[in-house]
PDB file of C-alpha atoms in Angstrom:
ATOM      1  CA  MET Y   1      16.724  36.242  86.586  1.00 67.00           C
ATOM      2  CA  ALA Y   2      13.906  38.164  85.000  1.00 89.00           C
ATOM      3  CA  VAL Y   3      12.249  38.637  81.422  1.00 95.00           C
ATOM      4  CA  GLY Y   4      10.371  41.215  80.615  1.00 97.00           C
ATOM      5  CA  ILE Y   5       7.081  40.607  78.767  1.00 97.00           C
ATOM      6  CA  PHE Y   6       4.990  43.763  77.299  1.00 98.00           C
ATOM      7  CA  ASP Y   7       1.842  44.064  76.264  1.00 96.00           C
ATOM      8  CA  SER Y   8      -0.621  47.183  75.181  1.00 94.00           C
ATOM      9  CA  GLY Y   9      -3.249  45.393  78.031  1.00 93.00           C
ATOM     10  CA  LEU Y  10      -4.252  42.189  78.702  1.00 92.00           C
ATOM     11  CA  GLY Y  11      -3.531  39.925  75.157  1.00 91.00           C
ATOM     12  CA  GLY Y  12       0.016  39.585  75.985  1.00 94.00           C
ATOM     13  CA  LEU Y  13      -1.186  37.264  79.012  1.00 95.00           C
ATOM     14  CA  THR Y  14      -1.630  34.735  76.396  1.00 93.00           C
ATOM     15  CA  VAL Y  15       2.761  34.671  75.948  1.00 95.00           C
ATOM     16  CA  LEU Y  16       3.097  35.021  79.576  1.00 95.00           C
ATOM     17  CA  ASP Y  17       1.126  31.536  80.798  1.00 94.00           C
ATOM     18  CA  ALA Y  18       2.865  29.932  77.316  1.00 94.00           C
ATOM     19  CA  VAL Y  19       6.453  31.132  78.663  1.00 95.00           C
ATOM     20  CA  SER Y  20       6.326  30.888  82.768  1.00 94.00           C
ATOM     21  CA  LYS Y  21       5.080  26.790  81.898  1.00 94.00           C
ATOM     22  CA  ARG Y  22       7.840  26.278  79.479  1.00 94.00           C
ATOM     23  CA  MET Y  23      10.344  27.971  82.065  1.00 94.00           C
ATOM     24  CA  PRO Y  24       8.686  27.891  85.117  1.00 93.00           C
ATOM     25  CA  ASP Y  25      12.053  28.901  86.637  1.00 91.00           C
ATOM     26  CA  VAL Y  26      12.111  32.144  85.196  1.00 93.00           C
ATOM     27  CA  PRO Y  27      10.599  35.094  87.002  1.00 94.00           C
ATOM     28  CA  PHE Y  28       8.353  37.032  84.311  1.00 96.00           C
ATOM     29  CA  VAL Y  29       8.023  40.995  84.714  1.00 97.00           C
ATOM     30  CA  TYR Y  30       4.995  41.715  83.101  1.00 98.00           C
ATOM     31  CA  LEU Y  31       3.628  45.148  82.020  1.00 98.00           C
ATOM     32  CA  GLY Y  32       0.517  45.734  80.373  1.00 97.00           C
ATOM     33  CA  ASP Y  33      -0.363  49.327  79.316  1.00 97.00           C
ATOM     34  CA  SER Y  34      -4.141  49.023  80.011  1.00 95.00           C
ATOM     35  CA  ALA Y  35      -4.090  53.266  80.807  1.00 96.00           C
ATOM     36  CA  HIS Y  36      -3.741  53.475  76.742  1.00 95.00           C
ATOM     37  CA  ALA Y  37      -4.983  50.366  74.865  1.00 90.00           C
ATOM     38  CA  PRO Y  38      -5.874  49.728  72.416  1.00 90.00           C
ATOM     39  CA  TYR Y  39      -3.054  50.383  70.596  1.00 94.00           C
ATOM     40  CA  GLY Y  40      -4.098  49.218  67.233  1.00 90.00           C
ATOM     41  CA  VAL Y  41      -5.934  52.548  66.551  1.00 89.00           C
ATOM     42  CA  ARG Y  42      -3.054  54.597  67.574  1.00 94.00           C
ATOM     43  CA  ASP Y  43      -0.627  56.298  65.033  1.00 93.00           C
ATOM     44  CA  ALA Y  44       2.992  54.947  64.668  1.00 93.00           C
ATOM     45  CA  ASP Y  45       4.870  57.503  66.710  1.00 96.00           C
ATOM     46  CA  ASP Y  46       2.388  56.835  69.463  1.00 96.00           C
ATOM     47  CA  VAL Y  47       2.333  53.626  69.382  1.00 96.00           C
ATOM     48  CA  TYR Y  48       6.853  53.982  69.866  1.00 97.00           C
ATOM     49  CA  ASN Y  49       6.848  56.790  72.454  1.00 97.00           C
ATOM     50  CA  LEU Y  50       4.141  54.162  74.735  1.00 98.00           C
ATOM     51  CA  THR Y  51       6.108  51.349  73.280  1.00 98.00           C
ATOM     52  CA  LYS Y  52      10.027  52.622  74.477  1.00 97.00           C
ATOM     53  CA  ALA Y  53       8.408  54.107  77.940  1.00 97.00           C
ATOM     54  CA  ALA Y  54       6.779  50.994  78.775  1.00 98.00           C
ATOM     55  CA  VAL Y  55      10.337  48.659  77.630  1.00 98.00           C
ATOM     56  CA  GLU Y  56      12.516  51.294  80.260  1.00 97.00           C
ATOM     57  CA  ARG Y  57      10.149  50.522  82.668  1.00 97.00           C
ATOM     58  CA  LEU Y  58      11.086  46.799  82.063  1.00 97.00           C
ATOM     59  CA  TRP Y  59      14.948  47.884  82.323  1.00 95.00           C
ATOM     60  CA  ASP Y  60      14.195  49.345  85.892  1.00 94.00           C
ATOM     61  CA  ALA Y  61      12.678  46.235  87.149  1.00 93.00           C
ATOM     62  CA  GLY Y  62      15.649  44.290  86.432  1.00 92.00           C
ATOM     63  CA  CYS Y  63      14.835  42.920  82.778  1.00 94.00           C
ATOM     64  CA  ASP Y  64      18.126  43.109  80.330  1.00 94.00           C
ATOM     65  CA  LEU Y  65      15.542  41.435  77.840  1.00 96.00           C
ATOM     66  CA  VAL Y  66      11.728  42.978  77.535  1.00 97.00           C
ATOM     67  CA  ILE Y  67       9.642  40.358  74.395  1.00 96.00           C
ATOM     68  CA  LEU Y  68       7.154  42.768  73.076  1.00 96.00           C
ATOM     69  CA  ALA Y  69       4.100  40.405  73.749  1.00 95.00           C
ATOM     70  CA  CYS Y  70       2.560  43.285  71.097  1.00 94.00           C
ATOM     71  CA  ASN Y  71       1.879  42.850  67.024  1.00 92.00           C
ATOM     72  CA  THR Y  72       1.411  46.790  67.033  1.00 93.00           C
ATOM     73  CA  ALA Y  73       4.089  47.833  69.283  1.00 95.00           C
ATOM     74  CA  SER Y  74       6.161  44.847  67.680  1.00 93.00           C
ATOM     75  CA  ALA Y  75       5.424  46.061  63.849  1.00 92.00           C
ATOM     76  CA  ALA Y  76       5.280  49.578  65.110  1.00 91.00           C
ATOM     77  CA  ALA Y  77       8.079  50.338  67.138  1.00 95.00           C
ATOM     78  CA  LEU Y  78      10.720  47.337  67.330  1.00 94.00           C
ATOM     79  CA  ARG Y  79      12.749  48.118  64.473  1.00 91.00           C
ATOM     80  CA  ARG Y  80      12.774  52.302  65.057  1.00 95.00           C
ATOM     81  CA  MET Y  81      14.401  51.113  68.941  1.00 96.00           C
ATOM     82  CA  GLN Y  82      16.249  49.085  67.446  1.00 93.00           C
ATOM     83  CA  GLU Y  83      17.734  51.005  64.658  1.00 94.00           C
ATOM     84  CA  GLU Y  84      17.989  53.911  67.218  1.00 94.00           C
ATOM     85  CA  GLY Y  85      20.171  52.165  69.549  1.00 94.00           C
ATOM     86  CA  LEU Y  86      19.708  50.247  72.702  1.00 95.00           C
ATOM     87  CA  PRO Y  87      21.412  50.270  75.841  1.00 94.00           C
ATOM     88  CA  GLN Y  88      24.310  48.043  75.998  1.00 93.00           C
ATOM     89  CA  GLY Y  89      23.473  45.358  77.309  1.00 93.00           C
ATOM     90  CA  LYS Y  90      19.270  45.267  76.804  1.00 95.00           C
ATOM     91  CA  ARG Y  91      18.176  43.340  73.897  1.00 95.00           C
ATOM     92  CA  VAL Y  92      13.913  43.890  72.687  1.00 96.00           C
ATOM     93  CA  LEU Y  93      12.838  40.981  70.384  1.00 94.00           C
ATOM     94  CA  GLY Y  94       8.790  41.142  68.776  1.00 92.00           C
ATOM     95  CA  VAL Y  95       6.616  38.220  67.881  1.00 90.00           C
ATOM     96  CA  PHE Y  96       6.243  37.767  64.141  1.00 85.00           C
ATOM     97  CA  VAL Y  97       9.844  36.418  64.283  1.00 82.00           C
ATOM     98  CA  PRO Y  98       8.134  32.500  65.794  1.00 87.00           C
ATOM     99  CA  LEU Y  99       5.658  33.378  63.819  1.00 87.00           C
ATOM    100  CA  ILE Y 100       7.029  33.052  60.720  1.00 87.00           C
ATOM    101  CA  GLU Y 101       9.811  30.580  61.587  1.00 85.00           C
ATOM    102  CA  ALA Y 102       7.021  27.925  61.695  1.00 87.00           C
ATOM    103  CA  LEU Y 103       5.038  29.353  58.820  1.00 88.00           C
ATOM    104  CA  THR Y 104       8.171  28.943  56.017  1.00 88.00           C
ATOM    105  CA  GLU Y 105       9.540  26.143  58.493  1.00 86.00           C
ATOM    106  CA  ARG Y 106      12.846  27.950  58.653  1.00 80.00           C
ATOM    107  CA  GLU Y 107      15.340  28.794  61.861  1.00 73.00           C
ATOM    108  CA  TRP Y 108      15.259  32.661  61.818  1.00 60.00           C
ATOM    109  CA  GLY Y 109      19.193  32.934  61.261  1.00 66.00           C
ATOM    110  CA  ASP Y 110      19.014  31.337  57.445  1.00 75.00           C
ATOM    111  CA  ASN Y 111      20.117  33.760  55.859  1.00 75.00           C
ATOM    112  CA  SER Y 112      19.571  32.055  52.493  1.00 84.00           C
ATOM    113  CA  PRO Y 113      17.332  33.906  49.416  1.00 90.00           C
ATOM    114  CA  PRO Y 114      13.631  33.435  49.754  1.00 91.00           C
ATOM    115  CA  ARG Y 115      12.012  30.554  48.155  1.00 91.00           C
ATOM    116  CA  GLU Y 116       8.842  28.444  48.203  1.00 92.00           C
ATOM    117  CA  VAL Y 117       7.257  26.698  51.122  1.00 92.00           C
ATOM    118  CA  ASP Y 118       4.058  24.675  51.373  1.00 91.00           C
ATOM    119  CA  VAL Y 119       1.680  27.437  52.351  1.00 93.00           C
ATOM    120  CA  GLN Y 120       0.532  29.357  49.356  1.00 94.00           C
ATOM    121  CA  HIS Y 121      -2.202  31.215  50.455  1.00 97.00           C
ATOM    122  CA  VAL Y 122      -2.523  32.914  54.318  1.00 97.00           C
ATOM    123  CA  ALA Y 123      -5.283  35.088  56.269  1.00 98.00           C
ATOM    124  CA  LEU Y 124      -3.791  37.861  58.526  1.00 97.00           C
ATOM    125  CA  PHE Y 125      -6.368  38.377  61.226  1.00 97.00           C
ATOM    126  CA  ALA Y 126      -4.341  41.998  62.987  1.00 95.00           C
ATOM    127  CA  THR Y 127      -5.019  44.858  64.011  1.00 93.00           C
ATOM    128  CA  PRO Y 128      -5.475  47.910  62.429  1.00 92.00           C
ATOM    129  CA  ALA Y 129      -2.322  49.772  63.055  1.00 92.00           C
ATOM    130  CA  THR Y 130      -0.589  45.881  62.506  1.00 92.00           C
ATOM    131  CA  VAL Y 131      -2.418  45.339  58.501  1.00 94.00           C
ATOM    132  CA  ALA Y 132      -1.096  48.892  57.857  1.00 92.00           C
ATOM    133  CA  SER Y 133       2.405  48.515  58.866  1.00 92.00           C
ATOM    134  CA  ARG Y 134       2.314  45.830  56.375  1.00 93.00           C
ATOM    135  CA  ALA Y 135       5.284  44.620  58.959  1.00 91.00           C
ATOM    136  CA  PHE Y 136       4.457  40.864  58.444  1.00 92.00           C
ATOM    137  CA  GLN Y 137       4.586  40.791  54.919  1.00 93.00           C
ATOM    138  CA  ARG Y 138       7.750  42.353  54.613  1.00 90.00           C
ATOM    139  CA  GLU Y 139       9.471  39.935  57.262  1.00 87.00           C
ATOM    140  CA  LEU Y 140       8.043  37.183  55.803  1.00 91.00           C
ATOM    141  CA  ALA Y 141       9.226  37.948  52.267  1.00 90.00           C
ATOM    142  CA  PHE Y 142      12.369  38.051  53.431  1.00 87.00           C
ATOM    143  CA  ARG Y 143      12.279  34.590  53.796  1.00 88.00           C
ATOM    144  CA  ALA Y 144       9.791  33.114  51.465  1.00 92.00           C
ATOM    145  CA  ILE Y 145       8.078  33.322  47.586  1.00 93.00           C
ATOM    146  CA  GLY Y 146       5.300  32.955  46.049  1.00 92.00           C
ATOM    147  CA  VAL Y 147       2.327  33.393  49.374  1.00 95.00           C
ATOM    148  CA  ASP Y 148      -0.225  35.562  48.754  1.00 96.00           C
ATOM    149  CA  VAL Y 149      -1.487  37.125  52.172  1.00 96.00           C
ATOM    150  CA  GLU Y 150      -4.903  38.633  52.684  1.00 97.00           C
ATOM    151  CA  ALA Y 151      -5.011  41.199  55.498  1.00 97.00           C
ATOM    152  CA  GLN Y 152      -8.213  41.619  58.071  1.00 98.00           C
ATOM    153  CA  ALA Y 153      -8.448  44.532  60.482  1.00 97.00           C
ATOM    154  CA  CYS Y 154     -10.066  43.177  63.027  1.00 97.00           C
ATOM    155  CA  GLY Y 155     -11.438  46.997  64.635  1.00 93.00           C
ATOM    156  CA  GLY Y 156     -13.581  46.084  68.075  1.00 94.00           C
ATOM    157  CA  VAL Y 157     -11.935  42.345  68.970  1.00 94.00           C
ATOM    158  CA  VAL Y 158      -8.950  43.531  71.768  1.00 91.00           C
ATOM    159  CA  ASP Y 159     -11.547  46.218  72.928  1.00 91.00           C
ATOM    160  CA  ALA Y 160     -14.548  43.464  73.335  1.00 92.00           C
ATOM    161  CA  ILE Y 161     -11.471  40.878  74.917  1.00 89.00           C
ATOM    162  CA  GLU Y 162     -10.113  44.295  77.315  1.00 85.00           C
ATOM    163  CA  GLU Y 163     -13.709  44.677  78.543  1.00 86.00           C
ATOM    164  CA  GLY Y 164     -14.405  41.199  79.244  1.00 84.00           C
ATOM    165  CA  ASP Y 165     -17.086  40.741  76.757  1.00 91.00           C
ATOM    166  CA  GLU Y 166     -16.887  37.706  75.515  1.00 90.00           C
ATOM    167  CA  ILE Y 167     -20.327  37.772  73.197  1.00 96.00           C
ATOM    168  CA  LEU Y 168     -19.141  40.647  71.431  1.00 97.00           C
ATOM    169  CA  ALA Y 169     -15.566  39.184  70.969  1.00 96.00           C
ATOM    170  CA  GLU Y 170     -17.064  36.402  69.548  1.00 97.00           C
ATOM    171  CA  ALA Y 171     -19.938  37.974  66.900  1.00 98.00           C
ATOM    172  CA  LEU Y 172     -16.976  40.215  65.902  1.00 98.00           C
ATOM    173  CA  VAL Y 173     -14.140  37.026  65.136  1.00 98.00           C
ATOM    174  CA  ARG Y 174     -17.455  36.013  63.157  1.00 98.00           C
ATOM    175  CA  SER Y 175     -17.358  39.067  61.134  1.00 98.00           C
ATOM    176  CA  HIS Y 176     -14.198  39.056  60.594  1.00 98.00           C
ATOM    177  CA  VAL Y 177     -13.484  35.858  59.175  1.00 98.00           C
ATOM    178  CA  GLU Y 178     -16.663  36.313  57.029  1.00 98.00           C
ATOM    179  CA  ALA Y 179     -15.289  39.889  55.287  1.00 98.00           C
ATOM    180  CA  LEU Y 180     -11.711  37.955  54.976  1.00 98.00           C
ATOM    181  CA  MET Y 181     -13.159  34.962  52.905  1.00 97.00           C
ATOM    182  CA  ARG Y 182     -15.187  37.264  50.709  1.00 98.00           C
ATOM    183  CA  LYS Y 183     -12.081  37.990  49.617  1.00 97.00           C
ATOM    184  CA  MET Y 184      -9.781  34.909  50.399  1.00 98.00           C
ATOM    185  CA  PRO Y 185     -12.124  32.238  49.870  1.00 97.00           C
ATOM    186  CA  ASN Y 186     -10.206  28.861  50.426  1.00 96.00           C
ATOM    187  CA  PRO Y 187      -6.873  30.007  52.483  1.00 97.00           C
ATOM    188  CA  ASP Y 188      -4.429  27.486  53.474  1.00 95.00           C
ATOM    189  CA  ALA Y 189      -2.654  29.132  56.883  1.00 96.00           C
ATOM    190  CA  ALA Y 190      -4.789  31.934  59.563  1.00 97.00           C
ATOM    191  CA  ILE Y 191      -2.776  33.571  61.462  1.00 95.00           C
ATOM    192  CA  LEU Y 192      -3.856  35.300  64.843  1.00 94.00           C
ATOM    193  CA  GLY Y 193      -1.548  38.097  64.494  1.00 92.00           C
ATOM    194  CA  CYS Y 194      -2.203  39.358  67.866  1.00 92.00           C
ATOM    195  CA  THR Y 195      -1.725  38.412  71.208  1.00 90.00           C
ATOM    196  CA  HIS Y 196      -5.320  39.173  72.484  1.00 89.00           C
ATOM    197  CA  TYR Y 197      -6.176  36.666  69.893  1.00 92.00           C
ATOM    198  CA  PRO Y 198      -5.529  33.466  70.986  1.00 90.00           C
ATOM    199  CA  LEU Y 199      -8.402  33.916  74.050  1.00 88.00           C
ATOM    200  CA  MET Y 200     -10.736  33.716  70.572  1.00 93.00           C
ATOM    201  CA  GLU Y 201      -8.667  30.864  68.956  1.00 94.00           C
ATOM    202  CA  GLN Y 202     -11.690  28.038  68.769  1.00 95.00           C
ATOM    203  CA  HIS Y 203     -13.904  31.010  67.376  1.00 97.00           C
ATOM    204  CA  PHE Y 204     -11.520  31.902  64.531  1.00 98.00           C
ATOM    205  CA  GLN Y 205     -10.729  28.179  63.990  1.00 98.00           C
ATOM    206  CA  ALA Y 206     -14.420  27.469  63.922  1.00 98.00           C
ATOM    207  CA  ALA Y 207     -15.389  30.168  61.830  1.00 98.00           C
ATOM    208  CA  LEU Y 208     -12.801  29.266  59.290  1.00 98.00           C
ATOM    209  CA  GLY Y 209     -12.817  25.940  58.964  1.00 97.00           C
ATOM    210  CA  ALA Y 210     -11.213  22.769  60.244  1.00 97.00           C
ATOM    211  CA  GLN Y 211      -9.159  22.311  57.058  1.00 96.00           C
ATOM    212  CA  VAL Y 212      -7.724  25.815  57.669  1.00 97.00           C
ATOM    213  CA  THR Y 213      -4.408  25.409  60.352  1.00 96.00           C
ATOM    214  CA  VAL Y 214      -4.157  28.390  62.608  1.00 96.00           C
ATOM    215  CA  TYR Y 215      -1.245  29.549  63.931  1.00 93.00           C
ATOM    216  CA  SER Y 216      -1.527  30.565  67.094  1.00 83.00           C
ATOM    217  CA  GLN Y 217       1.934  33.218  68.736  1.00 87.00           C
ATOM    218  CA  ALA Y 218       1.527  32.115  72.555  1.00 90.00           C
ATOM    219  CA  ASP Y 219       3.632  28.654  72.042  1.00 89.00           C
ATOM    220  CA  LEU Y 220       5.512  29.528  69.451  1.00 91.00           C
ATOM    221  CA  VAL Y 221       7.015  32.421  70.925  1.00 92.00           C
ATOM    222  CA  ALA Y 222       7.538  30.347  74.331  1.00 92.00           C
ATOM    223  CA  LYS Y 223       9.411  27.577  71.979  1.00 90.00           C
ATOM    224  CA  SER Y 224      11.435  30.322  70.915  1.00 90.00           C
ATOM    225  CA  LEU Y 225      12.288  32.003  73.751  1.00 92.00           C
ATOM    226  CA  ALA Y 226      13.203  29.120  75.579  1.00 91.00           C
ATOM    227  CA  ASN Y 227      16.076  28.953  72.194  1.00 89.00           C
ATOM    228  CA  TYR Y 228      16.505  32.068  72.586  1.00 90.00           C
ATOM    229  CA  LEU Y 229      17.513  31.958  76.466  1.00 91.00           C
ATOM    230  CA  GLU Y 230      19.744  28.854  75.643  1.00 89.00           C
ATOM    231  CA  ARG Y 231      22.077  30.537  73.323  1.00 89.00           C
ATOM    232  CA  HIS Y 232      22.038  33.143  75.169  1.00 89.00           C
ATOM    233  CA  THR Y 233      22.519  33.102  79.200  1.00 86.00           C
ATOM    234  CA  ASN Y 234      23.337  36.595  79.754  1.00 88.00           C
ATOM    235  CA  MET Y 235      20.564  37.823  78.925  1.00 90.00           C
ATOM    236  CA  LEU Y 236      18.933  36.822  81.428  1.00 84.00           C
ATOM    237  CA  GLY Y 237      18.243  40.008  84.018  1.00 79.00           C
ATOM    238  CA  GLU Y 238      19.137  40.824  88.271  1.00 84.00           C
ATOM    239  CA  GLY Y 239      15.156  40.533  88.546  1.00 82.00           C
ATOM    240  CA  LYS Y 240      14.787  37.626  90.772  1.00 86.00           C
ATOM    241  CA  ASP Y 241      10.756  38.095  91.580  1.00 88.00           C
ATOM    242  CA  SER Y 242       8.028  38.022  88.892  1.00 92.00           C
ATOM    243  CA  LEU Y 243       5.604  41.067  89.066  1.00 96.00           C
ATOM    244  CA  PHE Y 244       2.301  41.923  87.175  1.00 97.00           C
ATOM    245  CA  LEU Y 245       2.220  45.988  86.463  1.00 98.00           C
ATOM    246  CA  THR Y 246      -0.219  47.809  84.424  1.00 98.00           C
ATOM    247  CA  THR Y 247      -1.415  51.784  84.284  1.00 98.00           C
ATOM    248  CA  GLY Y 248      -4.253  51.243  84.739  1.00 96.00           C
ATOM    249  CA  ASP Y 249      -6.442  50.356  87.874  1.00 96.00           C
ATOM    250  CA  PRO Y 250      -4.663  47.801  89.453  1.00 97.00           C
ATOM    251  CA  ARG Y 251      -7.703  46.555  90.550  1.00 96.00           C
ATOM    252  CA  ALA Y 252     -10.263  46.164  87.888  1.00 94.00           C
ATOM    253  CA  VAL Y 253      -6.791  45.137  85.586  1.00 95.00           C
ATOM    254  CA  SER Y 254      -6.273  42.432  87.980  1.00 96.00           C
ATOM    255  CA  ASP Y 255      -9.906  41.191  88.067  1.00 94.00           C
ATOM    256  CA  ARG Y 256     -10.499  40.826  84.170  1.00 91.00           C
ATOM    257  CA  ALA Y 257      -6.696  39.239  84.285  1.00 93.00           C
ATOM    258  CA  THR Y 258      -8.223  36.616  87.030  1.00 93.00           C
ATOM    259  CA  GLN Y 259     -10.901  35.549  84.936  1.00 87.00           C
ATOM    260  CA  PHE Y 260      -8.533  35.421  81.663  1.00 83.00           C
ATOM    261  CA  LEU Y 261      -5.997  33.456  83.009  1.00 86.00           C
ATOM    262  CA  ARG Y 262      -8.264  31.115  85.116  1.00 86.00           C
ATOM    263  CA  ARG Y 263      -5.939  31.538  88.150  1.00 91.00           C
ATOM    264  CA  LYS Y 264      -5.574  34.323  90.762  1.00 95.00           C
ATOM    265  CA  ILE Y 265      -3.364  37.387  88.805  1.00 95.00           C
ATOM    266  CA  THR Y 266      -2.857  40.526  91.365  1.00 97.00           C
ATOM    267  CA  PHE Y 267      -1.179  43.959  89.074  1.00 98.00           C
ATOM    268  CA  VAL Y 268      -0.389  47.106  90.654  1.00 97.00           C
ATOM    269  CA  ALA Y 269       0.721  50.156  89.425  1.00 97.00           C
ATOM    270  CA  ALA Y 270       3.279  50.264  87.268  1.00 96.00           C
TER     271      ALA Y 270
END
């Protein structure tokens, strides 16, 4: 019954925590590529090759469905993987879908022409690679018109989170928010376009102000995945046990993961 969740490091644990709470009976196999994190400063080919290798490892672990809980991987690798073809019975999904569903208030299967939506000015905070890909803007344009998106590449935030330096991460968040608001002083909504960023959500909200609606991915992905699995029960793989895999040092990664989620997490070598 296992479902795979992949992230470049520990950020995807925010998604894992949310989906585990929503679907406690489903085993999840988590793979964090901490040996190669962060992905946000890598080129598209590098991200694709690393993501493909990680997804194949999760298939080997008994997962037929893999969630790319990494916006950089979703932006730079997902479409290419789908276009090149997946093995029969396997599926890979990204994390942009639930965000855009929430932002545009329309179902992903709604193929009607793009239309105007209530939100007009959107601040997008993401890694440099995700910003450079313009994948979020492209997917949004299929469904909405008249939405002004101002993207801010948040260099250094993922590194600080991975290293457990919350003070530095908070300072960087404030700096990036200030930089974006010089370009877009009054955003209606803000997208936290990296699964590491929910760990800093309160700091984003404080810097943006209470009047800005902040869309964080973890709960949106959990809701979307639960709905997907209700419609596609055949995508539950053969794996029986939850498992945490890392390409990094299992002991160090376990310690940081335990700190993030405030419960004991034990990683093993991928």
